[in-house]
Amino acid sequence: MDRIIPWDFSVIPEKFMLFRDAALYTLQITTMGILVGLVLGLIAALMKISNQRVVSGLAGFYIFIIRGTPLLLQLFIIYYGMTTIVTIPPFPSAVIALGVHNGAYIAEIFRGSIQSIDYGQMEAARSLGMPKPRAMRRIILPQAFKRAVPPLGNQFIIALKDSSLASTIAVPELLLRGRQMGSSTFMYMEMLIIVAIWYLLMTSVLTYGVHRLEKRMRVSDRVHT
Amino acid sequence: MSIHDQPLIRIKRLNKWYGDLHVLRDIDLDVQEQEVVVIIGASGSGKSTLLRCINHLERAQKGTITFDGKPIRTSEKVINRFRQEMGMVFQHFNLFPHMSVIGNIMEGPVHVKHMPKHEARELAIHLLDKVGLGDKTDTYPSMLSGGQKQRVAIARALAMEPRVMLFDEPTSALDPELVGEVIKVMEDLGREGMTMVVVTHEMWFAREAAHRVVYMDEGSILEEGTPEQMFSSPENERTKTFLRQILPQEEAPVGA
């Protein structure tokens, strides 16, 4: 190469808003992926702590498979691998992959927080004549959710960043937008830095939100005996 | 009130093992309506296990427990119905930390008995007054002292309007100066005619409030009798030894 274009960071402010739609895509994949993950995670966690071996084994198997393979592979299996049976468009593929993937991690978060609740809580509820599922819902889960907030926040941030993998299956999210803008303007570094700023903005808001939630929920049980 | 010759709780030849450990051996125990029975014994004697078997928080492998003439050993659903009639108070209170004091007390009536909320609220306020905590309705458990927590726990159990109250070492986790306020509530209950089975180390409660004292040792009931009999002239050597260890010198039974 005989000519090197120098970095010109002054374009960052003017190009910044050109990434807004892509950022919205990132936000949508992440939000929907997390929601799917929360539902799957809660179901898998409750299955995992079941006394019935088949039920808990099933949940264990799901967690084993998902945690033991890369998210990118899972994404490809859903987007490319499934085409024999059904063709799933890029966006839903990304949501499913991110949801199923996060479900496994969230299941372990929920399981840990449920099992961290003192067994006396369950006994107290049962001693009132409360059936087990209702005791779980009324007494155990509300306390367990509280304890799950910090690790969940962490997982949400991971999910937000992981959503960038959707760029590999042509979902027009932040990273893909960055690469496209880079190649069309020959200002790769500048465009990628804009992408980085968008990610940092979103992770910061998320971190702040989780932090606030944590603080608000600590009010009722400052002391434990 | 039922006739006095049919006990409210009848335990027959109850046996329980934890693995190889035989923790309850051929327990026979009747509890009459309006009777206050205090179970004493060294730790590891099986007294808490016995109490927890009554409302099936623990399951015995052999023997029967009948409540008001009906056997308890049946399905989950039936056990839940029996549990509604048996209030339980735990050593570590086990209050629900995510609910206010009044929320704790209303939980059973509203979400087990499906009592209308306003009714449950009235009941809860009445019970809080009764245990001397009328000003604590909207406080959270974490802000209460141990003695206050245990009194809330008693109110929570009473809110189900049980026919018997089971106390599992209710004062063992309390600072000494807080024991009195809990014991007083229990004594009041006994005086009002509540049927109670109490596992405790507070011998003065046994002396003041019990109709019958049961001494357990290594999973068996060794001796039972009125507080006067038990404290002044126990027959069994081991009962004597136990009481000598636990009672202040001048009150301990002589001899042996």
Short mmCIF file of N, CA, C and O in Angstrom, two decimals, chain A residues 118-132 134 138-140 142-143 146 219-225, chain B residues 52 55 57 76 80 83-84 86 88 90 93-99 107-108 111-112 114 140 142-143 149 156-157 160:
data_model
loop_
_atom_site.label_atom_id
_atom_site.label_comp_id
_atom_site.label_asym_id
_atom_site.label_seq_id
_atom_site.Cartn_x
_atom_site.Cartn_y
_atom_site.Cartn_z
N ASP A 118 -32.78 -20.01 53.41
CA ASP A 118 -32.81 -20.91 54.56
C ASP A 118 -33.99 -21.87 54.48
O ASP A 118 -35.11 -21.47 54.20
N TYR A 119 -33.72 -23.16 54.75
CA TYR A 119 -34.78 -24.16 54.62
C TYR A 119 -35.93 -23.90 55.60
O TYR A 119 -37.07 -24.29 55.36
N GLY A 120 -35.63 -23.19 56.68
CA GLY A 120 -36.67 -22.84 57.65
C GLY A 120 -37.81 -22.04 57.04
O GLY A 120 -38.93 -22.09 57.52
N GLN A 121 -37.52 -21.31 55.97
CA GLN A 121 -38.56 -20.53 55.29
C GLN A 121 -39.61 -21.46 54.69
O GLN A 121 -40.81 -21.24 54.80
N MET A 122 -39.12 -22.51 54.02
CA MET A 122 -40.04 -23.49 53.44
C MET A 122 -40.81 -24.18 54.55
O MET A 122 -42.02 -24.35 54.46
N GLU A 123 -40.11 -24.54 55.63
CA GLU A 123 -40.79 -25.23 56.73
C GLU A 123 -41.86 -24.36 57.37
O GLU A 123 -42.94 -24.83 57.69
N ALA A 124 -41.55 -23.07 57.54
CA ALA A 124 -42.53 -22.17 58.14
C ALA A 124 -43.77 -22.08 57.26
O ALA A 124 -44.90 -22.13 57.75
N ALA A 125 -43.56 -21.98 55.95
CA ALA A 125 -44.69 -21.89 55.03
C ALA A 125 -45.49 -23.20 55.06
O ALA A 125 -46.72 -23.18 55.13
N ARG A 126 -44.77 -24.31 55.04
CA ARG A 126 -45.47 -25.60 55.04
C ARG A 126 -46.22 -25.81 56.35
O ARG A 126 -47.28 -26.43 56.36
N SER A 127 -45.67 -25.29 57.45
CA SER A 127 -46.33 -25.50 58.74
C SER A 127 -47.65 -24.73 58.82
O SER A 127 -48.48 -25.01 59.66
N LEU A 128 -47.82 -23.74 57.95
CA LEU A 128 -49.11 -23.04 57.89
C LEU A 128 -50.12 -23.82 57.06
O LEU A 128 -51.27 -23.41 56.91
N GLY A 129 -49.67 -24.92 56.47
CA GLY A 129 -50.56 -25.72 55.63
C GLY A 129 -50.49 -25.33 54.17
O GLY A 129 -51.35 -25.68 53.37
N MET A 130 -49.47 -24.57 53.82
CA MET A 130 -49.34 -24.09 52.45
C MET A 130 -48.76 -25.19 51.57
O MET A 130 -47.75 -25.78 51.91
N PRO A 131 -49.39 -25.47 50.42
CA PRO A 131 -48.83 -26.47 49.51
C PRO A 131 -47.48 -26.00 48.97
O PRO A 131 -47.23 -24.80 48.89
N LYS A 132 -46.63 -26.95 48.61
CA LYS A 132 -45.27 -26.63 48.23
C LYS A 132 -45.15 -25.63 47.08
O LYS A 132 -44.37 -24.68 47.17
N ARG A 134 -47.14 -23.28 46.14
CA ARG A 134 -47.52 -21.94 46.58
C ARG A 134 -46.46 -21.36 47.51
O ARG A 134 -46.16 -20.17 47.47
N ARG A 138 -44.83 -17.85 46.88
CA ARG A 138 -45.09 -16.75 47.80
C ARG A 138 -43.90 -16.43 48.71
O ARG A 138 -43.69 -15.29 49.07
N ILE A 139 -43.19 -17.47 49.11
CA ILE A 139 -42.17 -17.28 50.15
C ILE A 139 -40.74 -17.39 49.60
O ILE A 139 -39.92 -16.51 49.85
N ILE A 140 -40.45 -18.43 48.86
CA ILE A 140 -39.07 -18.68 48.45
C ILE A 140 -38.65 -17.78 47.27
O ILE A 140 -37.64 -17.08 47.35
N PRO A 142 -39.72 -14.87 45.90
CA PRO A 142 -39.49 -13.43 46.09
C PRO A 142 -38.14 -13.14 46.77
O PRO A 142 -37.46 -12.18 46.41
N GLN A 143 -37.76 -13.98 47.72
CA GLN A 143 -36.47 -13.79 48.39
C GLN A 143 -35.32 -14.18 47.47
O GLN A 143 -34.28 -13.54 47.43
N LYS A 146 -34.46 -11.56 44.77
CA LYS A 146 -33.65 -10.48 45.33
C LYS A 146 -32.17 -10.83 45.28
O LYS A 146 -31.34 -10.04 44.87
N VAL A 219 -33.79 -2.77 51.18
CA VAL A 219 -34.41 -2.06 52.29
C VAL A 219 -35.04 -2.99 53.32
O VAL A 219 -34.83 -2.85 54.52
N SER A 220 -35.78 -4.01 52.86
CA SER A 220 -36.59 -4.79 53.80
C SER A 220 -35.80 -5.81 54.60
O SER A 220 -36.25 -6.26 55.63
N ASP A 221 -34.62 -6.19 54.13
CA ASP A 221 -33.91 -7.18 54.94
C ASP A 221 -32.44 -6.84 55.13
O ASP A 221 -31.56 -7.46 54.59
N ARG A 222 -32.26 -5.79 55.88
CA ARG A 222 -30.89 -5.37 56.16
C ARG A 222 -30.18 -6.34 57.09
O ARG A 222 -29.02 -6.61 56.96
N VAL A 223 -30.94 -6.85 58.06
CA VAL A 223 -30.33 -7.73 59.04
C VAL A 223 -30.91 -9.14 58.88
O VAL A 223 -32.11 -9.29 58.67
N HIS A 224 -30.06 -10.13 58.96
CA HIS A 224 -30.55 -11.50 58.91
C HIS A 224 -30.14 -12.25 60.16
O HIS A 224 -29.00 -12.18 60.58
N THR A 225 -31.09 -12.95 60.74
CA THR A 225 -30.72 -13.79 61.88
C THR A 225 -31.16 -15.20 61.63
O THR A 225 -32.08 -15.43 60.90
N ARG B 52 -41.61 -32.40 65.56
CA ARG B 52 -41.70 -32.16 64.12
C ARG B 52 -42.42 -33.29 63.39
O ARG B 52 -42.94 -33.09 62.29
N ASN B 55 -46.50 -32.64 63.08
CA ASN B 55 -47.10 -31.99 61.90
C ASN B 55 -46.38 -32.39 60.60
O ASN B 55 -46.46 -31.71 59.60
N LEU B 57 -43.36 -32.43 59.53
CA LEU B 57 -42.18 -31.82 58.93
C LEU B 57 -41.09 -32.89 58.85
O LEU B 57 -40.18 -32.81 58.04
N GLU B 76 -50.18 -35.67 50.81
CA GLU B 76 -49.78 -34.27 50.97
C GLU B 76 -50.97 -33.36 51.29
O GLU B 76 -50.93 -32.54 52.19
N ASN B 80 -51.62 -31.11 54.58
CA ASN B 80 -51.77 -29.66 54.58
C ASN B 80 -52.98 -29.22 55.38
O ASN B 80 -52.96 -28.17 56.03
N ARG B 83 -52.06 -29.57 59.02
CA ARG B 83 -51.11 -28.53 59.44
C ARG B 83 -51.81 -27.22 59.75
O ARG B 83 -51.34 -26.44 60.57
N GLN B 84 -52.92 -26.96 59.05
CA GLN B 84 -53.65 -25.72 59.32
C GLN B 84 -54.19 -25.71 60.74
O GLN B 84 -54.50 -24.66 61.29
N MET B 86 -52.57 -27.07 63.27
CA MET B 86 -51.47 -27.17 64.22
C MET B 86 -50.50 -26.02 64.00
O MET B 86 -49.81 -25.97 62.99
N MET B 88 -47.15 -23.90 64.48
CA MET B 88 -45.80 -24.32 64.82
C MET B 88 -44.94 -23.08 65.04
O MET B 88 -44.98 -22.13 64.26
N PHE B 90 -40.93 -21.99 65.70
CA PHE B 90 -39.59 -22.55 65.52
C PHE B 90 -38.56 -21.85 66.40
O PHE B 90 -38.72 -20.68 66.77
N PHE B 93 -37.40 -18.72 64.65
CA PHE B 93 -38.52 -17.85 64.25
C PHE B 93 -39.01 -18.12 62.83
O PHE B 93 -40.20 -18.24 62.60
N ASN B 94 -38.08 -18.12 61.86
CA ASN B 94 -38.43 -18.32 60.46
C ASN B 94 -39.53 -17.37 59.98
O ASN B 94 -40.43 -17.77 59.25
N LEU B 95 -39.44 -16.12 60.39
CA LEU B 95 -40.36 -15.12 59.85
C LEU B 95 -40.00 -14.89 58.38
O LEU B 95 -38.87 -15.13 57.97
N PHE B 96 -40.98 -14.41 57.61
CA PHE B 96 -40.73 -14.14 56.20
C PHE B 96 -40.14 -12.73 56.07
O PHE B 96 -40.83 -11.75 56.30
N PRO B 97 -38.85 -12.62 55.74
CA PRO B 97 -38.18 -11.32 55.83
C PRO B 97 -38.67 -10.31 54.78
O PRO B 97 -38.47 -9.12 54.94
N HIS B 98 -39.30 -10.82 53.70
CA HIS B 98 -39.74 -9.91 52.64
C HIS B 98 -41.15 -9.38 52.90
O HIS B 98 -41.70 -8.67 52.06
N MET B 99 -41.72 -9.73 54.05
CA MET B 99 -43.06 -9.24 54.36
C MET B 99 -43.01 -8.46 55.67
O MET B 99 -42.23 -8.79 56.56
N GLU B 107 -50.42 -13.87 56.07
CA GLU B 107 -50.08 -14.79 54.99
C GLU B 107 -50.89 -16.09 55.04
O GLU B 107 -51.47 -16.50 54.03
N GLY B 108 -50.91 -16.72 56.18
CA GLY B 108 -51.64 -17.98 56.31
C GLY B 108 -53.14 -17.82 56.07
O GLY B 108 -53.70 -18.48 55.19
N HIS B 111 -53.66 -16.65 52.23
CA HIS B 111 -53.19 -17.47 51.12
C HIS B 111 -53.31 -18.97 51.36
O HIS B 111 -52.97 -19.76 50.50
N VAL B 112 -53.76 -19.36 52.55
CA VAL B 112 -54.03 -20.78 52.75
C VAL B 112 -55.53 -20.97 52.99
O VAL B 112 -56.18 -21.79 52.36
N HIS B 114 -57.83 -18.58 52.49
CA HIS B 114 -58.58 -17.71 51.60
C HIS B 114 -59.57 -16.82 52.34
O HIS B 114 -60.70 -16.57 51.88
N TYR B 140 -40.64 -4.24 59.44
CA TYR B 140 -40.14 -5.47 58.85
C TYR B 140 -39.41 -6.28 59.92
O TYR B 140 -38.82 -5.71 60.85
N SER B 142 -36.63 -7.66 60.17
CA SER B 142 -35.22 -7.38 60.44
C SER B 142 -35.03 -6.26 61.45
O SER B 142 -33.94 -6.12 62.01
N MET B 143 -36.09 -5.47 61.69
CA MET B 143 -35.96 -4.37 62.64
C MET B 143 -36.34 -4.76 64.06
O MET B 143 -36.30 -3.94 64.96
N LYS B 149 -39.49 -10.89 67.47
CA LYS B 149 -39.66 -11.80 66.33
C LYS B 149 -40.44 -13.04 66.74
O LYS B 149 -41.34 -13.47 66.04
N ARG B 156 -48.32 -15.32 64.14
CA ARG B 156 -48.50 -15.88 62.79
C ARG B 156 -49.13 -17.27 62.88
O ARG B 156 -50.02 -17.61 62.10
N ALA B 157 -48.63 -18.06 63.83
CA ALA B 157 -49.18 -19.41 63.98
C ALA B 157 -50.62 -19.35 64.48
O ALA B 157 -51.49 -20.08 64.01
N MET B 160 -53.86 -18.85 62.13
CA MET B 160 -54.54 -19.95 61.46
C MET B 160 -55.63 -20.54 62.35
O MET B 160 -56.30 -21.48 61.98
#
